[in-house]
Amino acid sequence: MCTIGFLVNPFAGMGGAVGLKGTDGMVEAALARGAVPRAPGRAAETILQVADIGAHFITCSGVMGEDILAGAGIPGYEVVYRPASETTGAADTMAACRAFLDRDADLILFCGGDGTARDVYSVIGDLVPMLGIPAGVKMYSAVFAIHPRAAAGIVREGCTPGGKFLLRDAEVVDVDEEAYREGSLRTRLFGIAKSPYRPGLVQGTKQVFEDSDEERAKKDIARFMREVIEGTPGILYILGPGSTTAAIGEEIGLKKTLLGFDAVKGGRLIATDLNEEGLLGLLEEGTSARLVISIIGAQGSVLGRGTQQVSPAVLRRIGRENVIIVATPHKLAETPMVFVDSGDRDMDLAFGDHLSVVSGYRIAQRKRIGRVEGPERTSQVGGE
Amino acid sequence: MHTKIVLDEDHMPKKWYNILPDLPTPLDPPLHPATGKPLVPEDLTPIFPMELILQEMSQKRTIDIPSDVQDVLRLWRPSPLYRAHRLEKYLKTPAHIYYKYEGVSPPGSHKPNTAVPQAYYNMKAGTERIATETGAGQWGSALAFATQIFGLECTIYMVRSSYMQKPYRKSMMQVWGAECIPSPSTKTKAGTAVLQKDPETTGSLGIAISEAVEDAATHGNTNYSLGSVLNHVCLHQTVVGLECMEQLASVEDYPDVVIGCVGGGSNFAGISFPFAGEKLKGKHKETEIIAVEPASCPTLTKGLFAYDYGDVAGLTPLLKMFTLGHDFVPPSIHAGGLRYHGDNPTISRLVYDGVMKAVSYHQSEVFDAAQTFARTEGIIVAPETSHAVRATIDEALKCKKSGEAKTLLFNCSGHGNFDMSAYDAFYANQLVDYEYPEQLIRESLARLPKIPGA
Ligand SMILES: Cc1ncc(COP(=O)(O)O)c(C=O)c1O
């Protein structure tokens, strides 16, 4: 039988309605502004649809899970963590996850936003697959299903007898909420989780015979990029964060950091985990360099988000034409549009209307660039 | 004003037009894959009947169509030439748009124009079985139809992605008595090698060609047949352009622009060679001839003009042509028949010499045009054909801007009645706009060994 660790961050998504853009550390303020918790309703939408699959649920007491399982009539669930106060927080999420780990959960199903995803990931890493029921204000992380019902579909597929979770790498993105509330989006890749998915939902059309294996797609991209890198020994390559770029490092036989910007030249790793200063230091006048980055998280964002180290100054030194973007067909199928947000308007515009994204061995895909204008830009891609 | 310009049966061409003697630059000879020396006819006898080998290299300007072949072609030829009044009106263009509809043949495309003579010459030479490959299934079904008429057996290696996408093409081949095998297969060494490297490959035309060639070369009673790329195939397709010429003359018109989609080049050659011949002879010097290809497999627009193999395994002769490299496996676009790394050597030469030009489009752009065409003219075209439709519409829109009443002619090479899954994907917004990352690919090839003769 399949054991599911289920938890709800009851306050996730509450800030949005009252204009707070995120609720981390702001629960009291949100409640004071009259916000109503919405995560429980979203979580219930998922749970009602998996009530009959015979999975074993382990959860937290009260609003953090039990109330919803009881409401849905889930038989035999078990409470393995009890928060001390009704106003639950990050510490409770993490403690619950540790309890789930102790009980050998097969899946952590959580309801919340990016903050919740980060808290879950910080405990479970990639040891246990995690799947998010979207309820937060921001959901840039790729561990979220597109809808509570889609989450239910994924759980059903993996948990019914004879079923199996298909897993893939999913970025957990950390958003600086302070800055976000001030109207600027600064994100960083926090980690790479394992997340279940349904190929049918990801793959585009059934009629097109596509490969369902994302790992294989990464290898194809990596094989191609290795040939490019080897064919241009005079160029300095800066490989950005993420598992697709990490696969390129692996293909060349280098130990690339998963979350950092590393520099490669002539087949050797010459610097790892570079910050803005480090990057500028490498990019002296006359250095011919290329930046290889992937699309990070679930919203199709390129540059800026998840890549703070690449400041406009760094980008100008590298030059738009030297930015190579890579992403698997699976990721691209979920990303109808990409958003370029380098922090520099002119640079963003230099990318034009379309982006060519390397998606396989000698194959690229053309993606439309979505334009997010003016001060409301965050709300348009904010996913709420 | 006519909508449909039809020729009487006795106006069906009795000779094919061979463009080779009219070329401004003679073709570079095909080379033997092992020795790198120019081919002699005997090199090809294990897989082709002599009559086709002689046609491949012939310098005669016209070649008679055997009367037994004419009898079969008469089942659907001459094909109608349409004036696209409704499309013109919809686009509000002063251009005159004509299209030659090859979808009226039993298999639904231009392919039987060459399948029939190829089956015939093989039958005459005593061949018992023919092996071939098929991309979208159009060629396979055409050859199945033709071999059945002349009493030959037929084995078809069908690119795996198409085999999955288009089950009804496979059913048609069965009705016409042919055996259809998904490629790569374990029936051949070439297929087995690819599967070992990559069990989940979607296959490609290049791989399927390797399998069919190997099948023919290793079985005494079996010949190989190719549905495109080679000069004799393009020769057989010239009935299309020859008919157009007469049909247009009957309404006192002549094309300013001739357009066709290009996979290996046969339907494009078919409609354009007779007009290119006039251009080369200095009669209609201004005729523009436009080849249309997918952005994901842009052989003529982004390839190299060089000697390369026709297949993945390197079994075929080396042909001087535009190529993306014989090991390039194009992405699985819906226009399966355009997924080929090379192009007919004559078309390649004519593009290289500037007699013809090439353009490329993304998938979503061409289906958009196909929808417009279906909603004005009625015909739901094959995904391959939609490329020609797109280019024609763009030319017509240019005319609208400039106010020129140009005469546009395109080859409507086939219907899409078995390609509805592609249209479904279009409506579901699921068409992926694949591209060919040209510069990166050039750099990635910098360190690879060169093929002989290149
Ligand atoms: C309808 C149709 N048009 C065009 C093509 C492309 O082939 P070619 O370039 O040989 O005409 C195909 C190939 O399968 C086809 O089926």
PDB file of C-alpha atoms in Angstrom, chain B residues 9-164:
ATOM      1  CA  GLU B   9      -7.478  11.977 -71.287  1.00  0.00           C
ATOM      2  CA  ASP B  10      -5.772  12.029 -74.630  1.00  0.00           C
ATOM      3  CA  HIS B  11      -3.937  15.181 -73.532  1.00  0.00           C
ATOM      4  CA  MET B  12      -2.134  13.261 -70.820  1.00  0.00           C
ATOM      5  CA  PRO B  13       1.618  13.636 -71.451  1.00  0.00           C
ATOM      6  CA  LYS B  14       3.158  10.801 -73.475  1.00  0.00           C
ATOM      7  CA  LYS B  15       6.745  11.791 -72.611  1.00  0.00           C
ATOM      8  CA  TRP B  16       8.482  12.856 -69.448  1.00  0.00           C
ATOM      9  CA  TYR B  17      10.624  15.983 -69.502  1.00  0.00           C
ATOM     10  CA  ASN B  18      14.251  15.428 -68.481  1.00  0.00           C
ATOM     11  CA  ILE B  19      15.854  18.642 -67.242  1.00  0.00           C
ATOM     12  CA  LEU B  20      19.433  17.275 -67.068  1.00  0.00           C
ATOM     13  CA  PRO B  21      20.491  18.331 -70.603  1.00  0.00           C
ATOM     14  CA  ASP B  22      19.193  21.863 -69.928  1.00  0.00           C
ATOM     15  CA  LEU B  23      21.101  22.461 -66.685  1.00  0.00           C
ATOM     16  CA  PRO B  24      23.475  25.456 -66.672  1.00  0.00           C
ATOM     17  CA  THR B  25      26.043  23.451 -64.698  1.00  0.00           C
ATOM     18  CA  PRO B  26      26.228  19.685 -65.158  1.00  0.00           C
ATOM     19  CA  LEU B  27      25.623  17.660 -62.002  1.00  0.00           C
ATOM     20  CA  ASP B  28      28.556  16.325 -60.032  1.00  0.00           C
ATOM     21  CA  PRO B  29      28.476  12.544 -60.458  1.00  0.00           C
ATOM     22  CA  PRO B  30      27.192  10.278 -57.691  1.00  0.00           C
ATOM     23  CA  LEU B  31      30.113   8.538 -55.962  1.00  0.00           C
ATOM     24  CA  HIS B  32      30.500   4.955 -54.858  1.00  0.00           C
ATOM     25  CA  PRO B  33      30.201   4.843 -51.054  1.00  0.00           C
ATOM     26  CA  ALA B  34      33.186   2.527 -50.644  1.00  0.00           C
ATOM     27  CA  THR B  35      35.637   3.796 -53.249  1.00  0.00           C
ATOM     28  CA  GLY B  36      34.604   7.423 -53.585  1.00  0.00           C
ATOM     29  CA  LYS B  37      34.819   6.961 -57.395  1.00  0.00           C
ATOM     30  CA  PRO B  38      32.038   8.065 -59.763  1.00  0.00           C
ATOM     31  CA  LEU B  39      29.326   5.430 -60.088  1.00  0.00           C
ATOM     32  CA  VAL B  40      28.936   3.312 -63.171  1.00  0.00           C
ATOM     33  CA  PRO B  41      25.507   1.855 -64.059  1.00  0.00           C
ATOM     34  CA  GLU B  42      26.623  -1.643 -62.997  1.00  0.00           C
ATOM     35  CA  ASP B  43      27.105  -0.424 -59.426  1.00  0.00           C
ATOM     36  CA  LEU B  44      23.361   0.028 -59.124  1.00  0.00           C
ATOM     37  CA  THR B  45      22.133  -3.178 -60.722  1.00  0.00           C
ATOM     38  CA  PRO B  46      21.826  -5.076 -57.416  1.00  0.00           C
ATOM     39  CA  ILE B  47      19.012  -2.770 -56.368  1.00  0.00           C
ATOM     40  CA  PHE B  48      17.572  -1.042 -59.469  1.00  0.00           C
ATOM     41  CA  PRO B  49      16.385  -2.280 -62.892  1.00  0.00           C
ATOM     42  CA  MET B  50      18.602  -1.058 -65.753  1.00  0.00           C
ATOM     43  CA  GLU B  51      15.897   1.070 -67.335  1.00  0.00           C
ATOM     44  CA  LEU B  52      15.672   3.257 -64.206  1.00  0.00           C
ATOM     45  CA  ILE B  53      19.455   3.441 -63.882  1.00  0.00           C
ATOM     46  CA  LEU B  54      19.688   4.729 -67.444  1.00  0.00           C
ATOM     47  CA  GLN B  55      16.951   7.278 -66.758  1.00  0.00           C
ATOM     48  CA  GLU B  56      18.832   8.448 -63.672  1.00  0.00           C
ATOM     49  CA  MET B  57      21.765   9.549 -65.812  1.00  0.00           C
ATOM     50  CA  SER B  58      20.054  10.161 -69.149  1.00  0.00           C
ATOM     51  CA  GLN B  59      20.918  13.180 -71.263  1.00  0.00           C
ATOM     52  CA  LYS B  60      17.844  12.815 -73.496  1.00  0.00           C
ATOM     53  CA  ARG B  61      15.509  15.786 -73.160  1.00  0.00           C
ATOM     54  CA  THR B  62      12.350  13.663 -73.327  1.00  0.00           C
ATOM     55  CA  ILE B  63      11.698  10.038 -72.443  1.00  0.00           C
ATOM     56  CA  ASP B  64       8.655   8.083 -73.631  1.00  0.00           C
ATOM     57  CA  ILE B  65       6.119   6.963 -71.058  1.00  0.00           C
ATOM     58  CA  PRO B  66       5.374   3.257 -71.768  1.00  0.00           C
ATOM     59  CA  SER B  67       1.778   2.757 -72.845  1.00  0.00           C
ATOM     60  CA  ASP B  68       1.128   0.217 -70.029  1.00  0.00           C
ATOM     61  CA  VAL B  69       2.159   2.939 -67.573  1.00  0.00           C
ATOM     62  CA  GLN B  70      -0.055   5.492 -69.297  1.00  0.00           C
ATOM     63  CA  ASP B  71      -2.994   3.113 -68.937  1.00  0.00           C
ATOM     64  CA  VAL B  72      -2.592   3.029 -65.179  1.00  0.00           C
ATOM     65  CA  LEU B  73      -1.912   6.764 -64.824  1.00  0.00           C
ATOM     66  CA  ARG B  74      -5.189   7.343 -66.682  1.00  0.00           C
ATOM     67  CA  LEU B  75      -7.059   6.097 -63.584  1.00  0.00           C
ATOM     68  CA  TRP B  76      -6.702   9.646 -62.220  1.00  0.00           C
ATOM     69  CA  ARG B  77      -4.677  11.649 -64.768  1.00  0.00           C
ATOM     70  CA  PRO B  78      -4.735  14.269 -66.086  1.00  0.00           C
ATOM     71  CA  SER B  79      -5.349  15.745 -62.651  1.00  0.00           C
ATOM     72  CA  PRO B  80      -7.372  18.935 -62.337  1.00  0.00           C
ATOM     73  CA  LEU B  81      -5.861  22.386 -62.121  1.00  0.00           C
ATOM     74  CA  TYR B  82      -7.915  24.682 -59.921  1.00  0.00           C
ATOM     75  CA  ARG B  83      -8.190  28.417 -59.895  1.00  0.00           C
ATOM     76  CA  ALA B  84      -8.507  29.331 -56.204  1.00  0.00           C
ATOM     77  CA  HIS B  85     -11.166  32.007 -56.611  1.00  0.00           C
ATOM     78  CA  ARG B  86     -12.405  31.713 -53.066  1.00  0.00           C
ATOM     79  CA  LEU B  87      -8.975  31.908 -51.524  1.00  0.00           C
ATOM     80  CA  GLU B  88      -8.164  34.942 -53.675  1.00  0.00           C
ATOM     81  CA  LYS B  89     -11.335  36.652 -52.556  1.00  0.00           C
ATOM     82  CA  TYR B  90     -10.701  35.822 -48.929  1.00  0.00           C
ATOM     83  CA  LEU B  91      -7.176  37.232 -49.122  1.00  0.00           C
ATOM     84  CA  LYS B  92      -8.367  40.210 -51.173  1.00  0.00           C
ATOM     85  CA  THR B  93      -5.380  39.704 -53.394  1.00  0.00           C
ATOM     86  CA  PRO B  94      -5.064  40.738 -57.032  1.00  0.00           C
ATOM     87  CA  ALA B  95      -2.938  37.601 -57.582  1.00  0.00           C
ATOM     88  CA  HIS B  96      -4.255  34.688 -59.632  1.00  0.00           C
ATOM     89  CA  ILE B  97      -3.783  31.568 -57.573  1.00  0.00           C
ATOM     90  CA  TYR B  98      -3.784  28.173 -59.271  1.00  0.00           C
ATOM     91  CA  TYR B  99      -3.188  24.814 -57.677  1.00  0.00           C
ATOM     92  CA  LYS B 100      -2.602  21.451 -59.235  1.00  0.00           C
ATOM     93  CA  TYR B 101      -4.469  18.860 -57.213  1.00  0.00           C
ATOM     94  CA  GLU B 102      -2.593  15.567 -56.949  1.00  0.00           C
ATOM     95  CA  GLY B 103      -4.792  14.299 -54.134  1.00  0.00           C
ATOM     96  CA  VAL B 104      -7.148  12.713 -56.687  1.00  0.00           C
ATOM     97  CA  SER B 105      -4.922   9.653 -57.156  1.00  0.00           C
ATOM     98  CA  PRO B 106      -6.079   6.491 -55.363  1.00  0.00           C
ATOM     99  CA  PRO B 107      -3.451   6.754 -52.593  1.00  0.00           C
ATOM    100  CA  GLY B 108      -4.137  10.490 -52.333  1.00  0.00           C
ATOM    101  CA  SER B 109      -0.900  12.143 -53.421  1.00  0.00           C
ATOM    102  CA  HIS B 110       1.530  12.703 -56.290  1.00  0.00           C
ATOM    103  CA  LYS B 111       3.540   9.629 -55.269  1.00  0.00           C
ATOM    104  CA  PRO B 112       1.932   7.079 -57.622  1.00  0.00           C
ATOM    105  CA  ASN B 113       3.173   9.144 -60.603  1.00  0.00           C
ATOM    106  CA  THR B 114       6.535   7.463 -60.016  1.00  0.00           C
ATOM    107  CA  ALA B 115       5.405   4.348 -58.133  1.00  0.00           C
ATOM    108  CA  VAL B 116       3.600   3.103 -61.237  1.00  0.00           C
ATOM    109  CA  PRO B 117       6.529   3.362 -63.693  1.00  0.00           C
ATOM    110  CA  GLN B 118       8.958   2.033 -61.078  1.00  0.00           C
ATOM    111  CA  ALA B 119       6.801  -1.027 -60.458  1.00  0.00           C
ATOM    112  CA  TYR B 120       6.387  -1.441 -64.209  1.00  0.00           C
ATOM    113  CA  TYR B 121      10.126  -1.374 -65.043  1.00  0.00           C
ATOM    114  CA  ASN B 122      10.814  -3.781 -62.189  1.00  0.00           C
ATOM    115  CA  MET B 123       8.139  -6.167 -63.398  1.00  0.00           C
ATOM    116  CA  LYS B 124       9.672  -6.000 -66.885  1.00  0.00           C
ATOM    117  CA  ALA B 125      13.113  -6.779 -65.443  1.00  0.00           C
ATOM    118  CA  GLY B 126      11.801  -9.851 -63.616  1.00  0.00           C
ATOM    119  CA  THR B 127      11.935  -8.457 -60.089  1.00  0.00           C
ATOM    120  CA  GLU B 128       9.680 -10.400 -57.708  1.00  0.00           C
ATOM    121  CA  ARG B 129       9.635  -8.141 -54.690  1.00  0.00           C
ATOM    122  CA  ILE B 130      10.329  -4.474 -53.984  1.00  0.00           C
ATOM    123  CA  ALA B 131      11.521  -3.078 -50.655  1.00  0.00           C
ATOM    124  CA  THR B 132      11.094   0.566 -49.798  1.00  0.00           C
ATOM    125  CA  GLU B 133      10.785   3.021 -46.949  1.00  0.00           C
ATOM    126  CA  THR B 134       8.018   5.447 -46.204  1.00  0.00           C
ATOM    127  CA  GLY B 135       7.872   8.550 -44.054  1.00  0.00           C
ATOM    128  CA  ALA B 136       4.334   9.775 -43.741  1.00  0.00           C
ATOM    129  CA  GLY B 137       2.984   6.633 -45.391  1.00  0.00           C
ATOM    130  CA  GLN B 138       2.069   8.363 -48.648  1.00  0.00           C
ATOM    131  CA  TRP B 139       4.884   6.765 -50.575  1.00  0.00           C
ATOM    132  CA  GLY B 140       4.373   3.345 -49.008  1.00  0.00           C
ATOM    133  CA  SER B 141       0.708   3.300 -49.905  1.00  0.00           C
ATOM    134  CA  ALA B 142       1.484   4.530 -53.430  1.00  0.00           C
ATOM    135  CA  LEU B 143       4.024   1.777 -54.028  1.00  0.00           C
ATOM    136  CA  ALA B 144       1.686  -0.820 -52.505  1.00  0.00           C
ATOM    137  CA  PHE B 145      -0.962   0.309 -54.983  1.00  0.00           C
ATOM    138  CA  ALA B 146       1.461   0.160 -57.941  1.00  0.00           C
ATOM    139  CA  THR B 147       3.151  -3.165 -57.133  1.00  0.00           C
ATOM    140  CA  GLN B 148      -0.215  -4.802 -56.669  1.00  0.00           C
ATOM    141  CA  ILE B 149      -1.248  -3.695 -60.159  1.00  0.00           C
ATOM    142  CA  PHE B 150       1.866  -5.263 -61.718  1.00  0.00           C
ATOM    143  CA  GLY B 151       1.811  -8.382 -59.540  1.00  0.00           C
ATOM    144  CA  LEU B 152       4.902  -7.742 -57.401  1.00  0.00           C
ATOM    145  CA  GLU B 153       5.353  -8.320 -53.687  1.00  0.00           C
ATOM    146  CA  CYS B 154       6.147  -5.268 -51.615  1.00  0.00           C
ATOM    147  CA  THR B 155       7.833  -4.727 -48.230  1.00  0.00           C
ATOM    148  CA  ILE B 156       7.633  -1.289 -46.671  1.00  0.00           C
ATOM    149  CA  TYR B 157       9.755   0.048 -43.808  1.00  0.00           C
ATOM    150  CA  MET B 158       7.676   2.797 -42.223  1.00  0.00           C
ATOM    151  CA  VAL B 159       9.277   5.415 -39.957  1.00  0.00           C
ATOM    152  CA  ARG B 160       8.193   4.471 -36.469  1.00  0.00           C
ATOM    153  CA  SER B 161       6.761   7.844 -35.440  1.00  0.00           C
ATOM    154  CA  SER B 162       4.491   7.836 -38.510  1.00  0.00           C
ATOM    155  CA  TYR B 163       3.587   4.198 -37.994  1.00  0.00           C
ATOM    156  CA  MET B 164       2.144   5.231 -34.625  1.00  0.00           C
TER     157      MET B 164
END
